PDB file of C-alpha atoms in Angstrom:
ATOM      1  CA  MET A   7     -71.831  24.656 -45.920  1.00  0.00           C
ATOM      2  CA  GLN A   8     -74.474  27.142 -44.814  1.00  0.00           C
ATOM      3  CA  HIS A   9     -73.203  30.116 -42.824  1.00  0.00           C
ATOM      4  CA  LEU A  10     -75.608  31.002 -40.052  1.00  0.00           C
ATOM      5  CA  TRP A  11     -74.243  34.532 -40.074  1.00  0.00           C
ATOM      6  CA  ARG A  12     -76.230  35.084 -43.280  1.00  0.00           C
ATOM      7  CA  LYS A  13     -79.357  33.029 -42.470  1.00  0.00           C
ATOM      8  CA  PRO A  14     -80.990  34.412 -39.306  1.00  0.00           C
ATOM      9  CA  GLU A  15     -84.197  32.423 -39.891  1.00  0.00           C
ATOM     10  CA  GLU A  16     -82.299  29.213 -39.157  1.00  0.00           C
ATOM     11  CA  TYR A  17     -80.931  30.176 -35.755  1.00  0.00           C
ATOM     12  CA  PHE A  18     -81.603  27.718 -32.975  1.00  0.00           C
ATOM     13  CA  TYR A  19     -82.677  29.126 -29.606  1.00  0.00           C
ATOM     14  CA  LYS A  20     -83.190  27.716 -26.141  1.00  0.00           C
ATOM     15  CA  GLU A  21     -83.561  29.345 -22.751  1.00  0.00           C
ATOM     16  CA  GLU A  22     -80.671  31.457 -21.421  1.00  0.00           C
ATOM     17  CA  TYR A  23     -79.898  32.897 -24.864  1.00  0.00           C
ATOM     18  CA  GLY A  24     -79.560  29.486 -26.548  1.00  0.00           C
ATOM     19  CA  ILE A  25     -76.426  28.313 -28.297  1.00  0.00           C
ATOM     20  CA  TYR A  26     -76.618  30.386 -31.520  1.00  0.00           C
ATOM     21  CA  LEU A  27     -76.280  34.112 -30.860  1.00  0.00           C
ATOM     22  CA  ASP A  28     -75.957  35.580 -34.364  1.00  0.00           C
ATOM     23  CA  ASP A  29     -79.372  37.229 -34.297  1.00  0.00           C
ATOM     24  CA  TYR A  30     -78.849  38.350 -30.712  1.00  0.00           C
ATOM     25  CA  MET A  31     -75.625  40.105 -31.744  1.00  0.00           C
ATOM     26  CA  ARG A  32     -77.166  41.551 -34.886  1.00  0.00           C
ATOM     27  CA  ASN A  33     -79.916  43.272 -32.884  1.00  0.00           C
ATOM     28  CA  ARG A  34     -77.883  44.144 -29.794  1.00  0.00           C
ATOM     29  CA  LYS A  35     -77.727  47.821 -28.844  1.00  0.00           C
ATOM     30  CA  TYR A  36     -74.814  49.249 -26.863  1.00  0.00           C
ATOM     31  CA  LYS A  37     -74.666  52.363 -24.722  1.00  0.00           C
ATOM     32  CA  GLU A  38     -72.518  55.330 -25.626  1.00  0.00           C
ATOM     33  CA  ILE A  39     -69.182  55.475 -23.802  1.00  0.00           C
ATOM     34  CA  GLU A  40     -68.936  58.445 -21.453  1.00  0.00           C
ATOM     35  CA  PRO A  41     -65.602  59.978 -20.387  1.00  0.00           C
ATOM     36  CA  ARG A  42     -64.143  58.814 -17.078  1.00  0.00           C
ATOM     37  CA  THR A  43     -63.349  61.421 -14.433  1.00  0.00           C
ATOM     38  CA  ILE A  44     -60.614  61.413 -11.792  1.00  0.00           C
ATOM     39  CA  ASP A  45     -60.780  63.770  -8.805  1.00  0.00           C
ATOM     40  CA  TRP A  46     -57.103  64.617  -8.489  1.00  0.00           C
ATOM     41  CA  ASN A  47     -57.701  66.902  -5.475  1.00  0.00           C
ATOM     42  CA  LEU A  48     -59.226  64.006  -3.556  1.00  0.00           C
ATOM     43  CA  ALA A  49     -56.385  61.798  -4.779  1.00  0.00           C
ATOM     44  CA  GLU A  50     -53.885  64.207  -3.216  1.00  0.00           C
ATOM     45  CA  GLU A  51     -55.832  64.094   0.044  1.00  0.00           C
ATOM     46  CA  TRP A  52     -55.602  60.303  -0.128  1.00  0.00           C
ATOM     47  CA  VAL A  53     -51.812  60.536  -0.378  1.00  0.00           C
ATOM     48  CA  ASN A  54     -51.634  62.785   2.659  1.00  0.00           C
ATOM     49  CA  ILE A  55     -53.728  60.608   5.012  1.00  0.00           C
ATOM     50  CA  HIS A  56     -51.167  57.779   4.877  1.00  0.00           C
ATOM     51  CA  ALA A  57     -49.545  57.423   8.303  1.00  0.00           C
ATOM     52  CA  SER A  58     -45.999  56.764   7.091  1.00  0.00           C
ATOM     53  CA  GLU A  59     -43.693  58.488   4.662  1.00  0.00           C
ATOM     54  CA  GLU A  60     -43.220  55.155   2.902  1.00  0.00           C
ATOM     55  CA  GLY A  61     -46.968  54.884   2.453  1.00  0.00           C
ATOM     56  CA  ARG A  62     -47.200  58.416   1.051  1.00  0.00           C
ATOM     57  CA  ASP A  63     -44.320  57.771  -1.346  1.00  0.00           C
ATOM     58  CA  LEU A  64     -45.963  54.562  -2.547  1.00  0.00           C
ATOM     59  CA  ALA A  65     -49.302  56.315  -3.028  1.00  0.00           C
ATOM     60  CA  ARG A  66     -47.676  59.082  -5.091  1.00  0.00           C
ATOM     61  CA  LYS A  67     -45.881  56.518  -7.233  1.00  0.00           C
ATOM     62  CA  LEU A  68     -49.088  54.615  -7.877  1.00  0.00           C
ATOM     63  CA  LEU A  69     -50.900  57.798  -8.871  1.00  0.00           C
ATOM     64  CA  SER A  70     -48.103  59.013 -11.139  1.00  0.00           C
ATOM     65  CA  ASN A  71     -48.196  55.799 -13.157  1.00  0.00           C
ATOM     66  CA  ILE A  72     -51.951  55.638 -13.755  1.00  0.00           C
ATOM     67  CA  ARG A  73     -52.646  55.556 -17.492  1.00  0.00           C
ATOM     68  CA  LEU A  74     -56.042  56.624 -18.794  1.00  0.00           C
ATOM     69  CA  PHE A  75     -56.752  55.329 -22.295  1.00  0.00           C
ATOM     70  CA  SER A  76     -58.796  57.654 -24.484  1.00  0.00           C
ATOM     71  CA  LEU A  77     -61.673  56.351 -26.585  1.00  0.00           C
ATOM     72  CA  GLU A  78     -59.700  57.198 -29.727  1.00  0.00           C
ATOM     73  CA  GLU A  79     -56.696  55.188 -28.584  1.00  0.00           C
ATOM     74  CA  PHE A  80     -58.937  52.299 -27.542  1.00  0.00           C
ATOM     75  CA  ASN A  81     -60.605  52.205 -30.972  1.00  0.00           C
ATOM     76  CA  GLN A  82     -57.215  52.263 -32.711  1.00  0.00           C
ATOM     77  CA  ASP A  83     -55.992  49.387 -30.549  1.00  0.00           C
ATOM     78  CA  ILE A  84     -59.096  47.378 -31.471  1.00  0.00           C
ATOM     79  CA  ALA A  85     -58.439  47.918 -35.195  1.00  0.00           C
ATOM     80  CA  GLU A  86     -54.806  46.820 -34.859  1.00  0.00           C
ATOM     81  CA  PHE A  87     -55.821  43.803 -32.780  1.00  0.00           C
ATOM     82  CA  ALA A  88     -58.341  42.783 -35.437  1.00  0.00           C
ATOM     83  CA  GLU A  89     -55.608  42.800 -38.090  1.00  0.00           C
ATOM     84  CA  LYS A  90     -53.638  40.322 -36.006  1.00  0.00           C
ATOM     85  CA  ILE A  91     -56.732  38.131 -35.796  1.00  0.00           C
ATOM     86  CA  ASN A  92     -57.116  38.311 -39.585  1.00  0.00           C
ATOM     87  CA  ALA A  93     -53.601  36.920 -39.952  1.00  0.00           C
ATOM     88  CA  GLN A  94     -54.688  33.741 -38.124  1.00  0.00           C
ATOM     89  CA  ILE A  95     -58.072  33.133 -39.797  1.00  0.00           C
ATOM     90  CA  SER A  96     -58.050  31.967 -43.417  1.00  0.00           C
ATOM     91  CA  SER A  97     -61.731  31.158 -44.044  1.00  0.00           C
ATOM     92  CA  SER A  98     -65.219  31.393 -42.537  1.00  0.00           C
ATOM     93  CA  ASP A  99     -65.038  27.821 -41.289  1.00  0.00           C
ATOM     94  CA  TYR A 100     -64.810  28.924 -37.663  1.00  0.00           C
ATOM     95  CA  VAL A 101     -67.152  29.897 -34.840  1.00  0.00           C
ATOM     96  CA  LEU A 102     -66.786  32.881 -32.546  1.00  0.00           C
ATOM     97  CA  LEU A 103     -67.503  32.193 -28.876  1.00  0.00           C
ATOM     98  CA  ILE A 104     -68.959  34.834 -26.565  1.00  0.00           C
ATOM     99  CA  GLU A 105     -70.538  35.053 -23.134  1.00  0.00           C
ATOM    100  CA  PRO A 106     -73.672  37.223 -23.423  1.00  0.00           C
ATOM    101  CA  GLY A 107     -73.565  40.387 -21.363  1.00  0.00           C
ATOM    102  CA  ARG A 108     -69.840  40.163 -20.721  1.00  0.00           C
ATOM    103  CA  SER A 109     -66.723  41.703 -22.227  1.00  0.00           C
ATOM    104  CA  SER A 110     -66.212  38.888 -24.748  1.00  0.00           C
ATOM    105  CA  GLU A 111     -69.537  39.836 -26.323  1.00  0.00           C
ATOM    106  CA  TYR A 112     -68.459  43.462 -26.608  1.00  0.00           C
ATOM    107  CA  MET A 113     -65.123  42.456 -28.119  1.00  0.00           C
ATOM    108  CA  ALA A 114     -66.967  40.452 -30.768  1.00  0.00           C
ATOM    109  CA  HIS A 115     -69.080  43.510 -31.550  1.00  0.00           C
ATOM    110  CA  LEU A 116     -65.966  45.682 -31.916  1.00  0.00           C
ATOM    111  CA  VAL A 117     -63.798  43.373 -34.036  1.00  0.00           C
ATOM    112  CA  LEU A 118     -66.424  41.883 -36.370  1.00  0.00           C
ATOM    113  CA  PRO A 119     -66.478  44.867 -38.771  1.00  0.00           C
ATOM    114  CA  TYR A 120     -62.709  44.469 -39.294  1.00  0.00           C
ATOM    115  CA  LEU A 121     -62.643  40.718 -39.912  1.00  0.00           C
ATOM    116  CA  LYS A 122     -62.042  39.640 -43.507  1.00  0.00           C
ATOM    117  CA  PHE A 123     -63.837  36.341 -42.896  1.00  0.00           C
ATOM    118  CA  LYS A 124     -67.014  36.437 -40.825  1.00  0.00           C
ATOM    119  CA  PRO A 125     -67.656  33.457 -38.535  1.00  0.00           C
ATOM    120  CA  ALA A 126     -69.996  30.680 -39.581  1.00  0.00           C
ATOM    121  CA  ALA A 127     -71.820  31.242 -36.296  1.00  0.00           C
ATOM    122  CA  ILE A 128     -71.541  33.056 -32.975  1.00  0.00           C
ATOM    123  CA  LEU A 129     -72.032  30.643 -30.087  1.00  0.00           C
ATOM    124  CA  ASN A 130     -72.791  31.002 -26.393  1.00  0.00           C
ATOM    125  CA  ILE A 131     -69.664  29.673 -24.664  1.00  0.00           C
ATOM    126  CA  GLY A 132     -71.680  28.798 -21.563  1.00  0.00           C
ATOM    127  CA  SER A 133     -74.291  26.672 -23.315  1.00  0.00           C
ATOM    128  CA  ASN A 134     -74.269  22.942 -22.707  1.00  0.00           C
ATOM    129  CA  TYR A 135     -76.545  22.162 -25.647  1.00  0.00           C
ATOM    130  CA  PHE A 136     -73.761  21.343 -28.065  1.00  0.00           C
ATOM    131  CA  PRO A 137     -75.187  18.326 -29.954  1.00  0.00           C
ATOM    132  CA  GLU A 138     -77.053  20.858 -32.101  1.00  0.00           C
ATOM    133  CA  PHE A 139     -73.775  22.569 -32.886  1.00  0.00           C
ATOM    134  CA  GLU A 140     -72.115  19.275 -33.773  1.00  0.00           C
ATOM    135  CA  ASN A 141     -74.970  18.313 -36.091  1.00  0.00           C
ATOM    136  CA  ARG A 142     -75.194  21.581 -37.980  1.00  0.00           C
ATOM    137  CA  LEU A 143     -71.600  22.763 -38.083  1.00  0.00           C
ATOM    138  CA  ALA A 144     -69.656  19.549 -38.539  1.00  0.00           C
ATOM    139  CA  ASN A 145     -67.187  21.151 -40.968  1.00  0.00           C
ATOM    140  CA  ILE A 146     -66.010  23.817 -38.522  1.00  0.00           C
ATOM    141  CA  LYS A 147     -62.216  23.708 -38.217  1.00  0.00           C
ATOM    142  CA  GLN A 148     -61.519  26.424 -35.649  1.00  0.00           C
ATOM    143  CA  VAL A 149     -63.055  28.080 -32.586  1.00  0.00           C
ATOM    144  CA  VAL A 150     -62.160  31.640 -31.606  1.00  0.00           C
ATOM    145  CA  PHE A 151     -62.576  33.360 -28.235  1.00  0.00           C
ATOM    146  CA  LEU A 152     -61.577  36.985 -27.666  1.00  0.00           C
ATOM    147  CA  GLU A 153     -61.383  39.139 -24.549  1.00  0.00           C
ATOM    148  CA  ASP A 154     -60.718  42.824 -24.031  1.00  0.00           C
ATOM    149  CA  GLY A 155     -58.027  42.193 -21.434  1.00  0.00           C
ATOM    150  CA  ALA A 156     -56.125  39.459 -19.599  1.00  0.00           C
ATOM    151  CA  PHE A 157     -54.003  40.598 -16.659  1.00  0.00           C
ATOM    152  CA  SER A 158     -53.570  37.859 -14.062  1.00  0.00           C
ATOM    153  CA  GLY A 159     -54.764  35.352 -16.668  1.00  0.00           C
ATOM    154  CA  SER A 160     -56.946  33.426 -14.194  1.00  0.00           C
ATOM    155  CA  GLN A 161     -60.295  34.272 -15.773  1.00  0.00           C
ATOM    156  CA  ILE A 162     -59.324  33.422 -19.333  1.00  0.00           C
ATOM    157  CA  LYS A 163     -57.662  30.242 -18.051  1.00  0.00           C
ATOM    158  CA  ALA A 164     -61.001  29.232 -16.529  1.00  0.00           C
ATOM    159  CA  TYR A 165     -62.763  29.816 -19.863  1.00  0.00           C
ATOM    160  CA  ILE A 166     -60.232  27.595 -21.640  1.00  0.00           C
ATOM    161  CA  GLU A 167     -60.283  24.781 -19.070  1.00  0.00           C
ATOM    162  CA  ASN A 168     -64.017  24.775 -18.281  1.00  0.00           C
ATOM    163  CA  HIS A 169     -65.543  25.515 -21.675  1.00  0.00           C
ATOM    164  CA  ILE A 170     -63.306  25.784 -24.723  1.00  0.00           C
ATOM    165  CA  ARG A 171     -61.153  22.673 -24.472  1.00  0.00           C
ATOM    166  CA  PRO A 172     -63.780  20.197 -23.171  1.00  0.00           C
ATOM    167  CA  LYS A 173     -66.547  21.370 -25.541  1.00  0.00           C
ATOM    168  CA  PHE A 174     -64.546  22.031 -28.706  1.00  0.00           C
ATOM    169  CA  HIS A 175     -61.045  20.571 -28.637  1.00  0.00           C
ATOM    170  CA  TYR A 176     -61.119  17.296 -26.719  1.00  0.00           C
ATOM    171  CA  ARG A 177     -64.286  16.131 -28.447  1.00  0.00           C
ATOM    172  CA  ASN A 178     -63.191  16.718 -32.053  1.00  0.00           C
ATOM    173  CA  HIS A 179     -59.710  18.266 -31.956  1.00  0.00           C
ATOM    174  CA  ARG A 180     -60.749  21.571 -33.465  1.00  0.00           C
ATOM    175  CA  GLN A 181     -58.048  24.216 -33.367  1.00  0.00           C
ATOM    176  CA  VAL A 182     -58.507  26.890 -30.724  1.00  0.00           C
ATOM    177  CA  LEU A 183     -57.557  30.560 -31.089  1.00  0.00           C
ATOM    178  CA  VAL A 184     -57.757  32.616 -27.894  1.00  0.00           C
ATOM    179  CA  GLY A 185     -56.758  36.248 -27.680  1.00  0.00           C
ATOM    180  CA  ALA A 186     -56.972  39.505 -25.758  1.00  0.00           C
ATOM    181  CA  CYS A 187     -56.529  43.086 -26.907  1.00  0.00           C
ATOM    182  CA  TYR A 188     -54.658  44.063 -23.724  1.00  0.00           C
ATOM    183  CA  THR A 189     -52.461  41.635 -21.810  1.00  0.00           C
ATOM    184  CA  THR A 190     -49.646  41.413 -19.308  1.00  0.00           C
ATOM    185  CA  ALA A 191     -46.549  39.237 -19.664  1.00  0.00           C
ATOM    186  CA  ARG A 192     -47.930  37.057 -16.871  1.00  0.00           C
ATOM    187  CA  ALA A 193     -51.218  36.427 -18.701  1.00  0.00           C
ATOM    188  CA  ARG A 194     -49.490  35.850 -22.045  1.00  0.00           C
ATOM    189  CA  ALA A 195     -47.230  33.193 -20.575  1.00  0.00           C
ATOM    190  CA  MET A 196     -50.163  31.449 -18.908  1.00  0.00           C
ATOM    191  CA  MET A 197     -52.263  31.439 -22.101  1.00  0.00           C
ATOM    192  CA  GLU A 198     -49.401  30.242 -24.286  1.00  0.00           C
ATOM    193  CA  ASP A 199     -48.619  27.454 -21.846  1.00  0.00           C
ATOM    194  CA  ILE A 200     -52.177  26.183 -21.504  1.00  0.00           C
ATOM    195  CA  LEU A 201     -52.742  26.248 -25.287  1.00  0.00           C
ATOM    196  CA  SER A 202     -49.351  24.858 -26.282  1.00  0.00           C
ATOM    197  CA  SER A 203     -50.841  21.572 -27.495  1.00  0.00           C
ATOM    198  CA  SER A 204     -54.374  22.561 -28.443  1.00  0.00           C
ATOM    199  CA  GLY A 205     -54.292  25.925 -30.163  1.00  0.00           C
ATOM    200  CA  SER A 206     -52.742  29.337 -30.571  1.00  0.00           C
ATOM    201  CA  THR A 207     -52.945  32.840 -29.165  1.00  0.00           C
ATOM    202  CA  VAL A 208     -53.279  36.380 -30.490  1.00  0.00           C
ATOM    203  CA  PHE A 209     -52.382  39.458 -28.456  1.00  0.00           C
ATOM    204  CA  GLY A 210     -52.715  43.196 -28.782  1.00  0.00           C
ATOM    205  CA  LYS A 211     -50.903  45.637 -26.500  1.00  0.00           C
ATOM    206  CA  ASN A 212     -48.710  44.444 -23.660  1.00  0.00           C
ATOM    207  CA  LEU A 213     -49.307  46.358 -20.411  1.00  0.00           C
ATOM    208  CA  GLN A 214     -46.918  46.934 -17.563  1.00  0.00           C
ATOM    209  CA  THR A 215     -47.826  45.718 -14.084  1.00  0.00           C
ATOM    210  CA  LEU A 216     -46.967  46.776 -10.549  1.00  0.00           C
ATOM    211  CA  GLU A 217     -43.850  44.601 -10.729  1.00  0.00           C
ATOM    212  CA  ASP A 218     -42.577  46.930 -13.481  1.00  0.00           C
ATOM    213  CA  TYR A 219     -43.306  50.137 -11.543  1.00  0.00           C
ATOM    214  CA  LEU A 220     -42.437  49.312  -7.930  1.00  0.00           C
ATOM    215  CA  THR A 221     -39.297  48.309  -6.091  1.00  0.00           C
ATOM    216  CA  VAL A 222     -39.148  45.071  -4.083  1.00  0.00           C
ATOM    217  CA  ASP A 223     -39.779  46.980  -0.835  1.00  0.00           C
ATOM    218  CA  GLU A 224     -42.680  48.904  -2.374  1.00  0.00           C
ATOM    219  CA  LEU A 225     -44.227  45.669  -3.609  1.00  0.00           C
ATOM    220  CA  LYS A 226     -43.982  44.198  -0.115  1.00  0.00           C
ATOM    221  CA  LEU A 227     -45.743  47.259   1.319  1.00  0.00           C
ATOM    222  CA  GLN A 228     -48.439  47.065  -1.342  1.00  0.00           C
ATOM    223  CA  GLU A 229     -48.805  43.345  -0.646  1.00  0.00           C
ATOM    224  CA  SER A 230     -49.431  44.045   3.032  1.00  0.00           C
ATOM    225  CA  LEU A 231     -52.244  46.410   2.027  1.00  0.00           C
ATOM    226  CA  CYS A 232     -53.766  43.974  -0.458  1.00  0.00           C
ATOM    227  CA  GLU A 233     -53.789  41.105   2.061  1.00  0.00           C
ATOM    228  CA  ARG A 234     -56.541  42.881   3.958  1.00  0.00           C
ATOM    229  CA  TYR A 235     -58.803  42.364   0.945  1.00  0.00           C
ATOM    230  CA  GLY A 236     -57.677  38.810   0.218  1.00  0.00           C
ATOM    231  CA  LEU A 237     -55.848  39.970  -2.918  1.00  0.00           C
ATOM    232  CA  ILE A 238     -52.292  39.963  -4.236  1.00  0.00           C
ATOM    233  CA  PRO A 239     -50.690  42.848  -6.162  1.00  0.00           C
ATOM    234  CA  TYR A 240     -48.853  40.722  -8.718  1.00  0.00           C
ATOM    235  CA  GLY A 241     -50.118  41.042 -12.255  1.00  0.00           C
ATOM    236  CA  GLN A 242     -52.135  44.161 -11.436  1.00  0.00           C
ATOM    237  CA  VAL A 243     -52.138  47.055 -13.881  1.00  0.00           C
ATOM    238  CA  LEU A 244     -52.435  50.816 -13.470  1.00  0.00           C
ATOM    239  CA  THR A 245     -54.334  51.255 -16.709  1.00  0.00           C
ATOM    240  CA  LEU A 246     -57.898  52.563 -16.982  1.00  0.00           C
ATOM    241  CA  PHE A 247     -59.981  51.832 -20.068  1.00  0.00           C
ATOM    242  CA  PRO A 248     -62.908  53.872 -21.415  1.00  0.00           C
ATOM    243  CA  HIS A 249     -65.361  50.959 -21.589  1.00  0.00           C
ATOM    244  CA  ASN A 250     -65.106  49.058 -18.295  1.00  0.00           C
ATOM    245  CA  ASN A 251     -64.228  49.159 -14.602  1.00  0.00           C
ATOM    246  CA  LEU A 252     -61.413  46.964 -13.313  1.00  0.00           C
ATOM    247  CA  ASP A 253     -61.813  45.333  -9.917  1.00  0.00           C
ATOM    248  CA  GLY A 254     -59.310  44.843  -7.106  1.00  0.00           C
ATOM    249  CA  LYS A 255     -57.940  41.691  -8.725  1.00  0.00           C
ATOM    250  CA  SER A 256     -56.687  43.618 -11.763  1.00  0.00           C
ATOM    251  CA  PHE A 257     -56.133  47.134 -10.344  1.00  0.00           C
ATOM    252  CA  PRO A 258     -54.804  48.106  -6.889  1.00  0.00           C
ATOM    253  CA  GLY A 259     -57.790  47.942  -4.544  1.00  0.00           C
ATOM    254  CA  ASN A 260     -56.453  50.601  -2.185  1.00  0.00           C
ATOM    255  CA  VAL A 261     -56.350  53.065  -5.097  1.00  0.00           C
ATOM    256  CA  LEU A 262     -59.860  52.172  -6.270  1.00  0.00           C
ATOM    257  CA  SER A 263     -61.339  52.607  -2.797  1.00  0.00           C
ATOM    258  CA  GLY A 264     -59.152  55.477  -1.609  1.00  0.00           C
ATOM    259  CA  SER A 265     -58.037  53.390   1.389  1.00  0.00           C
ATOM    260  CA  ALA A 266     -54.913  54.024   3.448  1.00  0.00           C
ATOM    261  CA  ILE A 267     -53.249  53.002   6.713  1.00  0.00           C
ATOM    262  CA  VAL A 268     -53.813  56.102   8.823  1.00  0.00           C
ATOM    263  CA  GLU A 269     -52.396  54.842  12.096  1.00  0.00           C
ATOM    264  CA  GLY A 270     -50.071  52.051  13.240  1.00  0.00           C
ATOM    265  CA  LYS A 271     -48.453  49.218  11.301  1.00  0.00           C
ATOM    266  CA  GLY A 272     -48.970  45.555  10.520  1.00  0.00           C
ATOM    267  CA  LEU A 273     -52.153  43.676  11.410  1.00  0.00           C
ATOM    268  CA  GLY A 274     -53.028  46.190  14.111  1.00  0.00           C
ATOM    269  CA  ALA A 275     -52.959  49.158  11.759  1.00  0.00           C
ATOM    270  CA  ILE A 276     -56.055  51.319  11.366  1.00  0.00           C
ATOM    271  CA  VAL A 277     -57.317  51.667   7.798  1.00  0.00           C
ATOM    272  CA  ASP A 278     -59.551  54.503   6.665  1.00  0.00           C
ATOM    273  CA  SER A 279     -60.985  55.475   3.300  1.00  0.00           C
ATOM    274  CA  LEU A 280     -61.729  58.828   1.719  1.00  0.00           C
ATOM    275  CA  GLY A 281     -63.886  57.157  -0.898  1.00  0.00           C
ATOM    276  CA  ALA A 282     -63.250  56.618  -4.584  1.00  0.00           C
ATOM    277  CA  PHE A 283     -61.510  59.396  -6.490  1.00  0.00           C
ATOM    278  CA  ILE A 284     -61.510  57.396  -9.733  1.00  0.00           C
ATOM    279  CA  GLY A 285     -64.897  57.673 -11.381  1.00  0.00           C
ATOM    280  CA  ARG A 286     -66.677  54.600 -12.665  1.00  0.00           C
ATOM    281  CA  VAL A 287     -68.038  54.364 -16.187  1.00  0.00           C
ATOM    282  CA  THR A 288     -71.232  52.765 -17.421  1.00  0.00           C
ATOM    283  CA  LYS A 289     -70.187  49.699 -19.371  1.00  0.00           C
ATOM    284  CA  PRO A 290     -71.705  49.813 -22.870  1.00  0.00           C
ATOM    285  CA  TYR A 291     -72.661  46.142 -22.676  1.00  0.00           C
ATOM    286  CA  ASP A 292     -74.517  46.322 -19.316  1.00  0.00           C
TER     287      ASP A 292
END
């Protein structure tokens, strides 16, 4: 079979990136990763504006467990993750799925140099023009989708249910391999369950969540804070990566925004914010 990875003149394109993205990935340029900054003086002020001692204790505990991954550690984790992928791919008869402009694209960029077998093609997971894929890559046996992280597991579950299984597994029973470099136990269990009959998983580092750091009472207090933003604290991490910015679904929103209950309790409490003391980074794939 012809491998599109090696024949850029044959790539098929349509609007919105098209289905084949090999040439797009080959020519893609990524920004340099800049160090993240944390204003620890402002963070201490944030602790002190909490109205209650319980709130101040919780804030200190959250701050003390923040983990900032260095670029060197991140790169090492990517290399080790890629070796685990290599153990589950035995030929080039597979396609790598990405969503252009998102983290799955950047993961493909990072792991490709380490892969022993390059994919037959890199496909846009969001494209609906799959007859062309079926016609040209009929011998493909496996589809692979990789993310940088899976914490609650909801986003990667949506990819599997809305794109991967209906477009690749149900139609022709191709094997699916879905993985993430950083995961939580919650996300791992969800991914393993949803792929139990249609594929397999590959994981890198397992991260601790708020449930591992906080007591039951502290979790309840954190939950009362998160409810104001329509979020839940379960499955959230206290880990910061060099290449992206987590939102309030994956990282405690009150920490990201510097928000605290400064007066009162319950629904009538007054919430104020000092502003963000955790600096944002420019994502290299923006």
